[in-house]
Structures are given as structure tokens and as C-alpha cells.
PDB file of C-alpha atoms in Angstrom:
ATOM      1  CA  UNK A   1      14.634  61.729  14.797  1.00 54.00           C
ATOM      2  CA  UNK A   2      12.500  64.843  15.274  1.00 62.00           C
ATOM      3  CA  UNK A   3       9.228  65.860  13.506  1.00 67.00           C
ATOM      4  CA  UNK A   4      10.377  68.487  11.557  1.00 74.00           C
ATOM      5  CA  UNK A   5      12.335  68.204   7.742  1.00 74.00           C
ATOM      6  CA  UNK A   6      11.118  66.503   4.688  1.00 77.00           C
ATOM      7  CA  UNK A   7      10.625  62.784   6.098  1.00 86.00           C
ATOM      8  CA  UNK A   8       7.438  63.349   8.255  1.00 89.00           C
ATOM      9  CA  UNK A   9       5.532  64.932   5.233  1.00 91.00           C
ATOM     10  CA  UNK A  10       6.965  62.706   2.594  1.00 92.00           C
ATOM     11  CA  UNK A  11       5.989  59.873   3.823  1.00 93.00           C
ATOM     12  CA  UNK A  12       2.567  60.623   5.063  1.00 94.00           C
ATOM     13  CA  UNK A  13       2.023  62.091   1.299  1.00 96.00           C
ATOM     14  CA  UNK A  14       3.021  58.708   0.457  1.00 95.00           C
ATOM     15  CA  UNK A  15       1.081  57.030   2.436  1.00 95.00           C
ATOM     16  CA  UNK A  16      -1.437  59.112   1.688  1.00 96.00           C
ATOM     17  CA  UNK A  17      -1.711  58.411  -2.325  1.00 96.00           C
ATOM     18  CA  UNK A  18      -1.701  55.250  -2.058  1.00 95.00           C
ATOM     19  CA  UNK A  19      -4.489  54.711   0.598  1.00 93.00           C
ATOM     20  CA  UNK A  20      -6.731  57.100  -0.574  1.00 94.00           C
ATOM     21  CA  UNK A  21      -6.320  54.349  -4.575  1.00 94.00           C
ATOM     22  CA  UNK A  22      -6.725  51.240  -2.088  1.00 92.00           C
ATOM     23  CA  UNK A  23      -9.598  52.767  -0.417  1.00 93.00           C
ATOM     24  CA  UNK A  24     -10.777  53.816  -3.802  1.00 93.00           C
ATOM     25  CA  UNK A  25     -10.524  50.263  -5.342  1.00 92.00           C
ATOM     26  CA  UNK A  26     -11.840  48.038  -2.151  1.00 90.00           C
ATOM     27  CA  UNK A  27     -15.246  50.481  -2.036  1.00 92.00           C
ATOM     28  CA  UNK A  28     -15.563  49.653  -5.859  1.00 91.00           C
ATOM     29  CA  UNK A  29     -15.001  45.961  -5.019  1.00 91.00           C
ATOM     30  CA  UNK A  30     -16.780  46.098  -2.214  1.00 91.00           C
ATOM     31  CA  UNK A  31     -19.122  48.695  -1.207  1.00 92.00           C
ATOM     32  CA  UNK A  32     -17.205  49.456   1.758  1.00 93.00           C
ATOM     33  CA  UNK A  33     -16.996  52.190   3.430  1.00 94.00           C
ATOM     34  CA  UNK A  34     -13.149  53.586   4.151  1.00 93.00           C
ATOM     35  CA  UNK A  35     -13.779  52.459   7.810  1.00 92.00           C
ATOM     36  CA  UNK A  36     -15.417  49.462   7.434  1.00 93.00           C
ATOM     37  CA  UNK A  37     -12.768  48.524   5.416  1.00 92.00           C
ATOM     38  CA  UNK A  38     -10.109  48.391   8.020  1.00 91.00           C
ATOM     39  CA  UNK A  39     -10.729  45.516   9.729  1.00 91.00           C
ATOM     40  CA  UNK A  40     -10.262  43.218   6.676  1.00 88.00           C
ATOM     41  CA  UNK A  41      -6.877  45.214   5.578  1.00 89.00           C
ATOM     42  CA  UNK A  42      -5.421  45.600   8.763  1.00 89.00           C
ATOM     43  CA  UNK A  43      -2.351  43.367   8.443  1.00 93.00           C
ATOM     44  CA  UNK A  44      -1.702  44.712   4.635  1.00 91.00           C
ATOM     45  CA  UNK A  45      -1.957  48.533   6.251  1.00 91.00           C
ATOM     46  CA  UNK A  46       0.478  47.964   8.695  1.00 94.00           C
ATOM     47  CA  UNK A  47       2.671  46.825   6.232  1.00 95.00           C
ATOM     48  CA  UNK A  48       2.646  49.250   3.726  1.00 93.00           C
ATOM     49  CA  UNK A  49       2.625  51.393   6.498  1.00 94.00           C
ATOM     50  CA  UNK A  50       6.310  50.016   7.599  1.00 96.00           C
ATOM     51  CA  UNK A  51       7.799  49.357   3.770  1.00 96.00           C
ATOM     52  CA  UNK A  52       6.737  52.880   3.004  1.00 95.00           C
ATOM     53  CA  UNK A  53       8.707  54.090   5.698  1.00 93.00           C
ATOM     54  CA  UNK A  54      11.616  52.626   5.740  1.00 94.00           C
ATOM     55  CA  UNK A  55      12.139  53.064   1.839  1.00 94.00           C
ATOM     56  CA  UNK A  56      11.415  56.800   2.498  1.00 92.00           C
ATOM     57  CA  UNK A  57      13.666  56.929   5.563  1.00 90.00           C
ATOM     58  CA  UNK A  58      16.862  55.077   4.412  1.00 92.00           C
ATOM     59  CA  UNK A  59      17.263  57.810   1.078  1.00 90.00           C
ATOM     60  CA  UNK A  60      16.593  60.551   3.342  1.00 85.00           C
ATOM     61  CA  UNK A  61      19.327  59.397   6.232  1.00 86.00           C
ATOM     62  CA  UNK A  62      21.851  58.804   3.806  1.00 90.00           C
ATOM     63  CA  UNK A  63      21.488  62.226   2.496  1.00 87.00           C
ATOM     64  CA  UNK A  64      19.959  61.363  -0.917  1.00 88.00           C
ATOM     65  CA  UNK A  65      19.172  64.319  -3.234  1.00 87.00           C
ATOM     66  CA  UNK A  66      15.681  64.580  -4.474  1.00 86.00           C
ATOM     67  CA  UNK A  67      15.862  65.086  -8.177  1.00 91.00           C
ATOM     68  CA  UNK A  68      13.279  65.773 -10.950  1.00 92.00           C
ATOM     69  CA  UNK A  69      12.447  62.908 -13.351  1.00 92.00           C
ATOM     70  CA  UNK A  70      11.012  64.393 -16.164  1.00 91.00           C
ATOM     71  CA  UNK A  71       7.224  65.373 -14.372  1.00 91.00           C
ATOM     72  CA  UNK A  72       7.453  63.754 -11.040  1.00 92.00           C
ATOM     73  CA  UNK A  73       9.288  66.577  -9.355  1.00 95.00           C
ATOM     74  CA  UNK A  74      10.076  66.871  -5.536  1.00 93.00           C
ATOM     75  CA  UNK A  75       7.424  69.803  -5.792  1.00 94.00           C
ATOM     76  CA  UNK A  76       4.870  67.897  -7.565  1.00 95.00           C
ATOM     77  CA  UNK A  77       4.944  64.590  -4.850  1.00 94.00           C
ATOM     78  CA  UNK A  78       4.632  67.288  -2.031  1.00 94.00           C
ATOM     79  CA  UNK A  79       1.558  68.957  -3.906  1.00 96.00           C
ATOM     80  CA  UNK A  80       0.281  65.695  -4.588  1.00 97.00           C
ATOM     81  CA  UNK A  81       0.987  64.029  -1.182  1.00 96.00           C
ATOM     82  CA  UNK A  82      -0.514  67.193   1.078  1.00 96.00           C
ATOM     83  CA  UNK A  83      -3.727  66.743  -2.079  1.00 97.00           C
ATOM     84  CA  UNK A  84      -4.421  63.132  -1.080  1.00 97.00           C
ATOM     85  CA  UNK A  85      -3.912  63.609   2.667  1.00 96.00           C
ATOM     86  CA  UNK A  86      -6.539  66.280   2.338  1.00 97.00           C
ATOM     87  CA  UNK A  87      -8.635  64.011   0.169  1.00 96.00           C
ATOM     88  CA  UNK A  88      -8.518  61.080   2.625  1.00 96.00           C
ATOM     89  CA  UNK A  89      -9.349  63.172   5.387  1.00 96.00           C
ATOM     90  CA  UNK A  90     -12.619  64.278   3.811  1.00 96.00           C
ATOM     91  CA  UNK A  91     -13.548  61.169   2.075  1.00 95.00           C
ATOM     92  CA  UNK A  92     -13.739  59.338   5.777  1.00 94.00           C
ATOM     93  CA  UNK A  93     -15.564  62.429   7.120  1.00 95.00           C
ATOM     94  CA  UNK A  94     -18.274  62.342   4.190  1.00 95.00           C
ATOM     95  CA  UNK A  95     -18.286  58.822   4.602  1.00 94.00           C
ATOM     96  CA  UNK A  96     -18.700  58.869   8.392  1.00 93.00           C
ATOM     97  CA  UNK A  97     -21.280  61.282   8.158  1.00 95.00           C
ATOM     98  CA  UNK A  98     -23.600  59.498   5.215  1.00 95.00           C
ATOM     99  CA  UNK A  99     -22.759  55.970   6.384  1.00 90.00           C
ATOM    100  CA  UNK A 100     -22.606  54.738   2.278  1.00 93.00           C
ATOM    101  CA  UNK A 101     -19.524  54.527   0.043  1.00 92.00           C
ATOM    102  CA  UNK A 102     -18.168  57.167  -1.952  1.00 89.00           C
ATOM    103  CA  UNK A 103     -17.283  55.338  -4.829  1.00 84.00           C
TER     104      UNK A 103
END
């Protein structure tokens, strides 16, 4: 499997929305910073990580079509997916840089 085609971007969009909602909920809970959290999540990131994946993979492989649902449209998890990969990028910079939680 190369790097290129939908599956490298799909899931990391994925992955994406729903750590950027997990980091969102544990600094609420918390008052953790994004990297402080990972030392108490590890073992759940790594496997969301690896369910993620493999549930994106397998539709992909067999040549699954990826149809609209009334508003959650291959376009709109792409949008959305690149939106929270950008988000999560900056909330651990901002974080990194102020040292405090951003939520």
C-alpha cells in the first residue's frame, strides 16, 4: 500500500475529528493540556488509532463506493477531516507555546 489515494487522508481526517473532541473533553475534565494528556490515554490512542484504521481500510480495499447520506457527503468528511487536522495542529502549538489549556 502506497501513500497516495483516499485512505491516507481519510483516515487521518478521522482520526483527526475525533482527537481533536477527546482532547476537547479530557482538558474540560481535566485541565490538561493536549500533551500532558498523552501519557494517561496512551493505550486508548493506540487503539482508536488501529480500529480507525482498519474500519477505514477494509471498505476502501474491497472497493466500497463512498456515497452521500443525506449531509455527510464524501466532500463534507474530507472538508471536515483536513478542518480538524488543521485544528489539532494549532491547538498543540498554542498550547505548547502558553503552557495552559485551551478549553
Amino acid at each position: 500500500m502506497k501513500f497516495i489515494g483516499p485512505a491516507p487522508e481519510i483516515i487521518n481526517g478521522r482520526l483527526a475529528m475525533l482527537g481533536i473532541i477527546a482532547a476537547a473533553v479530557n482538558e474540560a475534565k481535566y485541565s490538561e493540556t493536549v500533551a500532558q494528556q498523552v501519557p494517561h490515554v496512551a493505550l486508548r490512542l493506540v487503539l482508536m488509532t488501529l480500529i480507525v484504521s482498519y474500519s477505514s481500510l477494509v471498505p476502501i480495499l474491497k472497493g466500497a463506493k463512498s456515497e452521500a447520506f443525506g449531509p455527510f457527503t464524501p466532500r463534507a468528511e474530507i472538508t471536515n477531516g483536513r478542518a480538524a487536522m488543521l485544528g489539532f495542529a494549532i491547538l498543540a502549538v498554542l498550547e505548547n507555546k502558553s503552557g495552559v489549556p485551551f478549553f
